Structure formats: C-alpha cells, structure tokens
Coordinates of C-alpha atoms and ligand atoms in Angstrom, one line a residue:
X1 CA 76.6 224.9 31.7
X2 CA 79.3 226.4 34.1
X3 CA 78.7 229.8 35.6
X4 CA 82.2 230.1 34.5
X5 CA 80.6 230.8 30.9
X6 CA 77.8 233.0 31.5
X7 CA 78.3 237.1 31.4
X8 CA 78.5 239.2 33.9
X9 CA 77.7 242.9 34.1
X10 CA 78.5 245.4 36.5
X11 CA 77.1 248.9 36.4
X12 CA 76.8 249.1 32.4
X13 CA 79.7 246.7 32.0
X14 CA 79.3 243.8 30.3
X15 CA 81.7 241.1 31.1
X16 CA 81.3 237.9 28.5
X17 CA 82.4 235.0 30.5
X18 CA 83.9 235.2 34.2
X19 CA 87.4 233.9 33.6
X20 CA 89.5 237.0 34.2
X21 CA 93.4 238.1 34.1
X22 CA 94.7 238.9 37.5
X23 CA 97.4 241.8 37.2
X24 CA 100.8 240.8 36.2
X25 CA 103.8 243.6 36.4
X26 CA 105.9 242.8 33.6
X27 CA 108.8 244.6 34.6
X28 CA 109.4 245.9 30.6
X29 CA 108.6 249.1 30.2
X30 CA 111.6 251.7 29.5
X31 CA 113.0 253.1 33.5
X32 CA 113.7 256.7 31.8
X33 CA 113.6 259.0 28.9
X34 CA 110.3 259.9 27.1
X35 CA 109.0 256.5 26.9
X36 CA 109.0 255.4 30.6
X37 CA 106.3 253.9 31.6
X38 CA 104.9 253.5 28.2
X39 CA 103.5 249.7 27.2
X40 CA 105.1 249.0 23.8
X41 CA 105.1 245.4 21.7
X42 CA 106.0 243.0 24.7
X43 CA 102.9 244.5 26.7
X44 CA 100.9 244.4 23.5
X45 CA 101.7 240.6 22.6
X46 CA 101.4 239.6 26.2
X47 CA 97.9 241.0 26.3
X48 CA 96.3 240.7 23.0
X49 CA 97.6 236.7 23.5
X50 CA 95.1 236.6 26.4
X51 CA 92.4 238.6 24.9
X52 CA 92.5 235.7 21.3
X53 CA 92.2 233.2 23.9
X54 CA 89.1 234.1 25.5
X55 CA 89.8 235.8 28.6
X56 CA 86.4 237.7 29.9
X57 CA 88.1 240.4 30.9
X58 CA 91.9 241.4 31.7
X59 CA 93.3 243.5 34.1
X60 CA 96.6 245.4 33.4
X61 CA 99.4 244.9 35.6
X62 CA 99.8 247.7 38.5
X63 CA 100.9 251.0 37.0
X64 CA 102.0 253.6 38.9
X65 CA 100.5 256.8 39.3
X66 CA 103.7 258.4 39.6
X67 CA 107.0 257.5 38.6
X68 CA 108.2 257.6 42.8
X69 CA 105.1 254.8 42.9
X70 CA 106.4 252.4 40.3
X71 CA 107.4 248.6 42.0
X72 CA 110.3 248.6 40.1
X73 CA 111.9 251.4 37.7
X74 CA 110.6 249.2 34.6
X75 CA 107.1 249.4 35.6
X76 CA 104.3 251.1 33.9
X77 CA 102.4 254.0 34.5
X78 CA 99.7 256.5 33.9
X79 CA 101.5 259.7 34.7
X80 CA 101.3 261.4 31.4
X81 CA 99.6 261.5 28.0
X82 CA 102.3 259.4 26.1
X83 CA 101.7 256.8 28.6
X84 CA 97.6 257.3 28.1
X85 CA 98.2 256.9 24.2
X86 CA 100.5 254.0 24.0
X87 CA 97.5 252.3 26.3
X88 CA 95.3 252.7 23.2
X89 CA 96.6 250.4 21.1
X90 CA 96.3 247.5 23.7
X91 CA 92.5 248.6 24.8
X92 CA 91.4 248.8 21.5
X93 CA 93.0 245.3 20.9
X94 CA 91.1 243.7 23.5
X95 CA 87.7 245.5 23.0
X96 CA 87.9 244.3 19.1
X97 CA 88.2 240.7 20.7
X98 CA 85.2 241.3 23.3
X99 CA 87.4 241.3 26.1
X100 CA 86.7 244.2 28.8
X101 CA 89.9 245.5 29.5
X102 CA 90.5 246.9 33.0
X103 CA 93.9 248.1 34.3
X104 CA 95.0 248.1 38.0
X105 CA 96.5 251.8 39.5
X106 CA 99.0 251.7 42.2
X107 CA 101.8 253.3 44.1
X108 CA 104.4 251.0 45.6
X109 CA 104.9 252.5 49.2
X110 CA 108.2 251.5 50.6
X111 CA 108.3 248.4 48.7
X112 CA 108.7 250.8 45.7
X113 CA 112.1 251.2 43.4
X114 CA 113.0 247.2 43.8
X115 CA 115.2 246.0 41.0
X116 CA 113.3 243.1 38.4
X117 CA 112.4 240.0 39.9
X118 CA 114.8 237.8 37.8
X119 CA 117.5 240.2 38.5
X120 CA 117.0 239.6 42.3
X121 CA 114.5 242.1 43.2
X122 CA 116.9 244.1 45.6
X123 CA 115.6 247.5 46.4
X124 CA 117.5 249.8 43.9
X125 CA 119.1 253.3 44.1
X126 CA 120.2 256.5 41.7
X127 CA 122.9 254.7 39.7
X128 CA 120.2 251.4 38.9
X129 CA 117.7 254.5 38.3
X130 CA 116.0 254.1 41.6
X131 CA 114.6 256.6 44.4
X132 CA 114.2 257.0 48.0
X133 CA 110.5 255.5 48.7
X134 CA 107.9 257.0 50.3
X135 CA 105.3 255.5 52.9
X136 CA 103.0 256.0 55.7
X137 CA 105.6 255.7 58.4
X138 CA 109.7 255.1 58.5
X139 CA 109.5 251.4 59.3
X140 CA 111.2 249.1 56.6
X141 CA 109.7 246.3 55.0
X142 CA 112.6 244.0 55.9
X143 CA 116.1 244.5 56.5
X144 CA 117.0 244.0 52.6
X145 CA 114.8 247.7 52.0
X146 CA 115.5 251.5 53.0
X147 CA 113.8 253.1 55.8
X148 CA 111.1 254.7 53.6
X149 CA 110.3 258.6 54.3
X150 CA 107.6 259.1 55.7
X151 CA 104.8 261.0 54.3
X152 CA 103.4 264.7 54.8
X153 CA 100.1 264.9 54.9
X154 CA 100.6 267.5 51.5
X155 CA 102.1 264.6 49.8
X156 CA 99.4 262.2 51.0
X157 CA 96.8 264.7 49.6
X158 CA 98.9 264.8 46.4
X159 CA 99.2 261.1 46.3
X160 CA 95.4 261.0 45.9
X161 CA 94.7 263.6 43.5
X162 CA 97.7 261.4 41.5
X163 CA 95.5 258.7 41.7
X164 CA 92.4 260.7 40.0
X165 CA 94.7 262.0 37.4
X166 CA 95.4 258.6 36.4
X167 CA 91.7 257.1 36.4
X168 CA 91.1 259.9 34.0
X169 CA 94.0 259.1 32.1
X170 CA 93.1 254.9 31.7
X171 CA 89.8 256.1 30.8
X172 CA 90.8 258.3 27.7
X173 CA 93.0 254.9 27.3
X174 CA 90.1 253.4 26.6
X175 CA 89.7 251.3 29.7
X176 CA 86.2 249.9 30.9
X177 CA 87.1 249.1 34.6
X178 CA 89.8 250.5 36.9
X179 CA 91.2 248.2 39.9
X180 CA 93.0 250.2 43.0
X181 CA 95.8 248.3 43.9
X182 CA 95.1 248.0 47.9
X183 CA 96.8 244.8 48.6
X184 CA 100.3 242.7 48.8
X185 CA 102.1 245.5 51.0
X186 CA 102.3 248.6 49.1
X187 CA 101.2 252.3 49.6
X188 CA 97.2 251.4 50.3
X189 CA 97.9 248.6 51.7
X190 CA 100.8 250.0 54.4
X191 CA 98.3 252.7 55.6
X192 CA 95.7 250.2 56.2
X193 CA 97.6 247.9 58.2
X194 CA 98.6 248.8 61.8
X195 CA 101.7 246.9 61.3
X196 CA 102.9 249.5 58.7
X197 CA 101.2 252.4 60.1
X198 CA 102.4 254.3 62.8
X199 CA 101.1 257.7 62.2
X200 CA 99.8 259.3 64.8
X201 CA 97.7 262.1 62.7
X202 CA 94.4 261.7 61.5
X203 CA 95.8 258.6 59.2
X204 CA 97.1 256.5 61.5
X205 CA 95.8 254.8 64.7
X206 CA 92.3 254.1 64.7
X207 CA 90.5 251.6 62.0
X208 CA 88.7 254.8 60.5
X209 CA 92.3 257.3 60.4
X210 CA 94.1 253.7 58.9
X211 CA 91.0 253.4 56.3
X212 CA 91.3 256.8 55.1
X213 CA 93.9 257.3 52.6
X214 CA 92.4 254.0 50.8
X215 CA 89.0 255.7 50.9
X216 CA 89.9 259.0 49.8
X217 CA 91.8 257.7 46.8
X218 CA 88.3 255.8 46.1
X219 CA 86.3 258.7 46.4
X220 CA 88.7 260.7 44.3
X221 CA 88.5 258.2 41.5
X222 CA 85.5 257.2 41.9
X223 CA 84.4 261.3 41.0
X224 CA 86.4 261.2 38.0
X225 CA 85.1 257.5 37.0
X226 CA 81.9 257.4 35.1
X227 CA 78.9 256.2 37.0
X228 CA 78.3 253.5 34.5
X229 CA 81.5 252.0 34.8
X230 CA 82.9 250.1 37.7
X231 CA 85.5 250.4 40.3
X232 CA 87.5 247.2 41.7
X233 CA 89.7 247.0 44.8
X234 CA 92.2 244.5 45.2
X235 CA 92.8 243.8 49.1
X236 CA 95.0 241.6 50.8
X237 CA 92.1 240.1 53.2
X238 CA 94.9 238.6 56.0
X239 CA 98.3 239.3 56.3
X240 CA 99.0 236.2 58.2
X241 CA 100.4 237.8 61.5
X242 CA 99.4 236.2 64.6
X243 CA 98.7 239.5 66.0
X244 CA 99.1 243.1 65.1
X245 CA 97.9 242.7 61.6
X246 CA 95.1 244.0 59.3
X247 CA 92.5 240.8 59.8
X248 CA 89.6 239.0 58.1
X249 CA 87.5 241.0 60.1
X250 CA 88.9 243.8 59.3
X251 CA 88.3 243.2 55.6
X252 CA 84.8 242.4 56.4
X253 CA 84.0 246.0 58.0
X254 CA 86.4 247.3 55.1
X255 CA 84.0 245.9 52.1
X256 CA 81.6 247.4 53.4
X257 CA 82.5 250.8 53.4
X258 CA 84.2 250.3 49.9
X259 CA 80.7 249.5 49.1
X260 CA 79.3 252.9 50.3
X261 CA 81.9 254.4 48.4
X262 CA 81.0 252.8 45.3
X263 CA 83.5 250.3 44.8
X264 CA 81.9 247.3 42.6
X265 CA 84.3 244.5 43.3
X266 CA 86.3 243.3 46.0
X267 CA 89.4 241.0 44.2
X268 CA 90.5 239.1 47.2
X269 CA 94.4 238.4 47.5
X270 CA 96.3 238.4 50.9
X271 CA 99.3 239.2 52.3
X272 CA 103.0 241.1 51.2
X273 CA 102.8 243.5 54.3
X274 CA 104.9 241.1 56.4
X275 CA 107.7 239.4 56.2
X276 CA 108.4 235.8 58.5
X277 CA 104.7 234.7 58.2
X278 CA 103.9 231.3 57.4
X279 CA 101.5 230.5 54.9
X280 CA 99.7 227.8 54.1
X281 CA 100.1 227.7 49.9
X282 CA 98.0 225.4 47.8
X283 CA 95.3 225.2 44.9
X284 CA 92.6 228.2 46.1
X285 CA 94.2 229.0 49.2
X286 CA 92.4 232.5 49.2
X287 CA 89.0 231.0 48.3
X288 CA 87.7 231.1 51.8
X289 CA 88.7 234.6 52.0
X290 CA 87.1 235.6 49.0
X291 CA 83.7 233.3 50.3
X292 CA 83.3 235.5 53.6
X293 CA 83.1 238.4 52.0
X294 CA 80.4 237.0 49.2
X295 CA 79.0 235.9 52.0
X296 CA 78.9 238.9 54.1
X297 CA 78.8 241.8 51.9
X298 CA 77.2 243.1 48.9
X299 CA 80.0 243.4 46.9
X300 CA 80.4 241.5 43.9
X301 CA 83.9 238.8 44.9
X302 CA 86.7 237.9 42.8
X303 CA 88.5 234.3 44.0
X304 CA 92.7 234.5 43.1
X305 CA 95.5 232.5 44.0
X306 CA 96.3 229.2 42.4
X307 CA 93.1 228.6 40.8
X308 CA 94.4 226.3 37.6
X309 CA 91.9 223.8 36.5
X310 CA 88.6 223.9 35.2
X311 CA 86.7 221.8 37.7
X312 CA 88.3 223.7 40.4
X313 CA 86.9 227.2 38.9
X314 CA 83.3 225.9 38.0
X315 CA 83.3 224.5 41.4
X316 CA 84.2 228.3 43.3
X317 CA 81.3 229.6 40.9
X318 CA 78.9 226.5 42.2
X319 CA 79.1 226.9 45.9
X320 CA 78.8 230.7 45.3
X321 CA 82.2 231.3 47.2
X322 CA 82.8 234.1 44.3
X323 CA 81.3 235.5 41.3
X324 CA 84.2 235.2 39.1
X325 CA 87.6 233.6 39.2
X326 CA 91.0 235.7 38.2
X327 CA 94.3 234.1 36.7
X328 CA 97.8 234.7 37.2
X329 CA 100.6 232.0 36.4
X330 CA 97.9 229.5 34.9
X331 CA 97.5 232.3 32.3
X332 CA 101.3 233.0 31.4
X333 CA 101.5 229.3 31.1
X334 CA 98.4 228.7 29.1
X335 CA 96.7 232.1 27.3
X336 CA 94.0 230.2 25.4
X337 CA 93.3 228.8 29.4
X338 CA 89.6 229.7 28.9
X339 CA 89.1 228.1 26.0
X340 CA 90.4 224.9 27.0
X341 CA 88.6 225.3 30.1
X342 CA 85.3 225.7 28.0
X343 CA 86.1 222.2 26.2
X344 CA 86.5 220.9 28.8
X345 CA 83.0 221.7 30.8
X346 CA 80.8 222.2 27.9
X347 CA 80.3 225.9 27.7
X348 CA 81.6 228.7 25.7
X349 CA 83.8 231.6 24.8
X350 CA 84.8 233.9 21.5
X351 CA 87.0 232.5 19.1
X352 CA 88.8 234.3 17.1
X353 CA 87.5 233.8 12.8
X354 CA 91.1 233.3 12.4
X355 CA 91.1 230.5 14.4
X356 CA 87.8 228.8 13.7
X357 CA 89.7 225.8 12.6
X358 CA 90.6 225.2 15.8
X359 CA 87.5 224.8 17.3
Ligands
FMN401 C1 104.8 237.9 37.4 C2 103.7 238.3 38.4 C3 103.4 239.6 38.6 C4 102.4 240.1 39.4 N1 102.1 241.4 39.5 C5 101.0 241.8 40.2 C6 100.5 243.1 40.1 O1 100.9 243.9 39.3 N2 99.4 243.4 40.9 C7 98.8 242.5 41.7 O2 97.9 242.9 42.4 N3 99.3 241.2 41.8 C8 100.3 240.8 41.1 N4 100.7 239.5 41.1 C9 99.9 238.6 41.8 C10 98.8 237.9 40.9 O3 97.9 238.9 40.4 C11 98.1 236.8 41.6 O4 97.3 237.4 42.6 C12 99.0 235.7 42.1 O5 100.0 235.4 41.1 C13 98.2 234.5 42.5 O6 97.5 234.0 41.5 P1 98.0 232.7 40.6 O7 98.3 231.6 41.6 O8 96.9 232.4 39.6 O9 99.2 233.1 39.9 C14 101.7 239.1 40.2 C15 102.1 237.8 40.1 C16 103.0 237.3 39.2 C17 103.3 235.9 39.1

C-alpha cells in the first residue's frame, strides 16, 4: 500500500493519511462591519467538502493577524473573538470527520489590500475599503502596487505579538496545527529576502538580521502553542532571481534554524517576491525543492505545486523526496481527490456512513 495512506503524527498529532489541503484564500469573508474576517457558510461548505472526502488534514487559507495584514479586504482573520468563534464551527466539522484541521496565519506585507483575484487583483485603496500597506522597506512590489511604508521597529515588535495573539486565538478555534505563512512575497517572506529588505537596522542586511522577524514570530507562537502540537512553515525555497534573491541555500541554513526553534514542518512553495522571473511550471515543479530539504534537514517536508494524480503523489512518498503531499487546484476541482486516489492505488481513507454506498 502507498505511503500516501498510512498516518502520520507529529508531536501528539495524529494525521490519518498524508494527502493534505494546501491553503486557499477564498477572498469571501465580509471587508467591514462586525463580521469581517469571520468564515461563514461559503468557508464552511468549501471545507467540510474536503474534510467528507478524505483529506488527512486541511489547512485554512492565510488569515491575517490583523486587518492592515489581510491579502485582500475579503480575507479572513484571527484578530478577534467573533472571528475565533465563527472558526468553531468549521474545526469541529472536520475533527468529527477525522480530518486534522490546521489553519495558516499571515500578514500580507506590501502585497497587502489587493482587490479579489477575479476582480483583477489591483492593489485597492479607502473608497474599495483598502489601506496603505506596511513592509520591511519602501520598495514596491511592481509598478501596479503603492510604495509600502516602511516599518518601525515598535510596529515590527507589535506585528509579532499579533502573530501570538492569533495562535492563541486558532487554538481556542479548535485548531490542531498552525502554519506561518513565510512564503509567496508577503510580510515574512519580504524580510527574509534581500531583494525586499533594505533595512539597515538589526532586521535587514545580514542572513541572521533578515532571519529574524520570521524567527521571532516563531518563537512567539511557538510559546503560546502547546508543546504537543505542531508548528508548520510555509517558505518559498527560491524566488527564481538570477542574483540577489533568497536561495535554495538559503532555505537549507533556514530549516535548520526553524528546526531549533521548534518548527515541525517545512511546506515547501517558491516564489511571489519578484516580479519578471521566469519559471519553469509543470506537474511537481517544487518537488526537488521540497527533496533537498528531506534530504538535508530534520524537518518533516511537505511537496506543493501541481501535484494531481495519484501515481505522481505515491511516487514523491516512494523516493522519500517528502513525507506528505499538499493540494491546491486538484482539490477545488476534485474534493473527494483522496478517495479516488485510494481506488485507484489500493489503500484507504474514511468515508463518510452517509456515503457508504459509494464505496
Ligand atoms: C485560489 C488560490 C488561493 C491560494 N491561497 C493561498 C494561501 O492562502 N496561502 C498560501 O500559502 N498559498 C496559497 N495559494 C497557493 C496554494 O497553496 C498552492 O501552493 C498552489 O496553488 C500550488 O499548488 P497546486 O498546483 O496544487 O494548486 C493559493 C492558490 C490558489 C489557487
């Protein structure tokens, strides 16, 4: 039988199968008023779809850690208790199927206050209930977005207790595993990648001052998360710059230190930092990625990025190039995904007694 099948447990965290939901912003949630940023019925059919289906363990889209963090006004977040408490319903949900459910915290940087993606995306101001985004340094992502402000080291400090606030938050939510959102080009990821950070203070410039945001907002939630549950990062391991990029290597050296600061899983993406790369798209582009640092660092690995076929995610698990394979689009197009996958290769995952015709 496929790896693909078998559980896997971090810390005290039990993980039935290792097909897993890569975060998906759904751009739904309410911009303002006292539900903003709350998960209501879209978020709760979207996810509790995936869960019936047989999905080891989900991750929740990025949500913010405060509302100036959000990707887009209609994001989530985790900023308050009406927030925390709408999360319930969806956790318990998923737990009641035996899928773990994890959720991803983020803060969008200066790629923050963009408009929907199928209304264009444009960055968005005041009168489309936008803001003026924040970042490490006052460099634009591209010519289409605002020369962010750049932070004080106050805010920076604030930014990271934000982050704690919310870990505590997802897990009165009832979520088992929390993912910091360190890749595609936001907040985390701009301070960790020379090309986005400028500074000159003790958070720019060397790999250890361009590290350090990222690691203090892992040792802030890592205090707040229990011991027995674990902590993911999600890290873009290239940005595809010839030069003046964060590199492999530099993902490499940064595992490791996630690791002595008690991160559990290293969910390997790439790029979003730069704009005019080229890259080289097609099924399991970012397995390689994903492989090195299996193969160079005691982190457990997550493989993402146009994984879609069965055969293609038993093989990742085979050659031992991850330990578990995460979803996007496949999973939007397809929520029972797992359990067709199981069909097909012999093995097995929960199905709902509801469905037990089906099988
Ligand atoms: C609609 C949509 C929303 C996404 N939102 C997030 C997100 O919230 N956080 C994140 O880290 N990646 C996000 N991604 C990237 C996915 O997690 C995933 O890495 C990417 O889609 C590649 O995997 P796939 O080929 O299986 O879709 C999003 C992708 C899509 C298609």
């Amino acid at each position: 039988m496929s790896a693909l099948f078998e559980p896997i447990t971090l810390r005290e965290v039990t993980v039935p199968n290792r097909v897993w939901m890569a975060p998906m912003c759904q751009y739904s949630a309410e911009p303002e008023g006292p539900l903003a940023g709350a998960p209501h019925d879209w978020h709760f059919a979207h996810y509790a779809a995936r869960a019936a289906g047989g999905t080891g363990l989900i991750l929740v889209e990025a949500t913010a850690v405060a509302p100036e963090g959000r990707i887009s006004p209609y994001d989530l977040g985790l900023w308050n208790d009406t927030q925390m408490e709408a999360f319930q319903r969806i956790t318990r949900f998923l737990t009641a199927q035996g899928t773990v459910p994890g959720i991803q915290l983020g803060h969008g940087g200066r790629k923050a206050s963009t408009d929907r993606p199928w209304k264009g995306g444009a960055p968005v101001g005041p009168d489309a209930h936008g803001w003026q985004p924040f970042a490490p340094s006052a460099v634009a992502f591209d010519e289409r977005h605002p020369v962010p402000t750049e932070l004080t080291t106050d805010q920076i400090t604030e930014i990271v207790g934000r982050f704690a606030a919310a870990a505590r938050r997802a897990l009165a939510a009832g979520f088992e595993v929390v993912e910091i959102h360190g890749a595609h080009g936001y907040l985390i990821n701009e301070f960790l990648s020379p090309h986005s950070n400028r500074r000159t203070d003790a958070y720019g410039g060397s790999y250890e001052n361009r590290t350090r945001f990222a690691l203090e907002v892992v040792d802030a939630v890592r205090e707040v998360w229990p011991a027995d549950k674990p902590v993911f990062f999600r890290v873009s391991a290239t940005e595809w710059l010839q030069e003046g990029g964060w590199t492999p290597d530099d993902t490499v050296r940064f595992a490791h230190d996630l690791h002595a600061h008690g991160v559990d899983l290293l969910d390997v993406s790439t790029g979003g930092n730069a704009v005019g790369v080229s890259i080289p798209t097609g099924p399991g582009y970012q397995v390689p990625f994903a492989a090195r640092v299996k193969a160079e660092t005691p982190l457990t690995v997550g493989a993402v990025g146009l994984i879609t076929e069965a055969g293609q995610a038993r093989k990742i698990l085979a050659n031992g190039e991850a330990d578990v394979v995460l979803l996007g689009r496949e999973l939007l197009r397809n929520p029972s995904w797992a359990r067709h996958a199981a069909r097909e290769l012999g093995g097995e995952v929960r199905v709902p007694d509801q469905y037990h015709r089906s099988v």
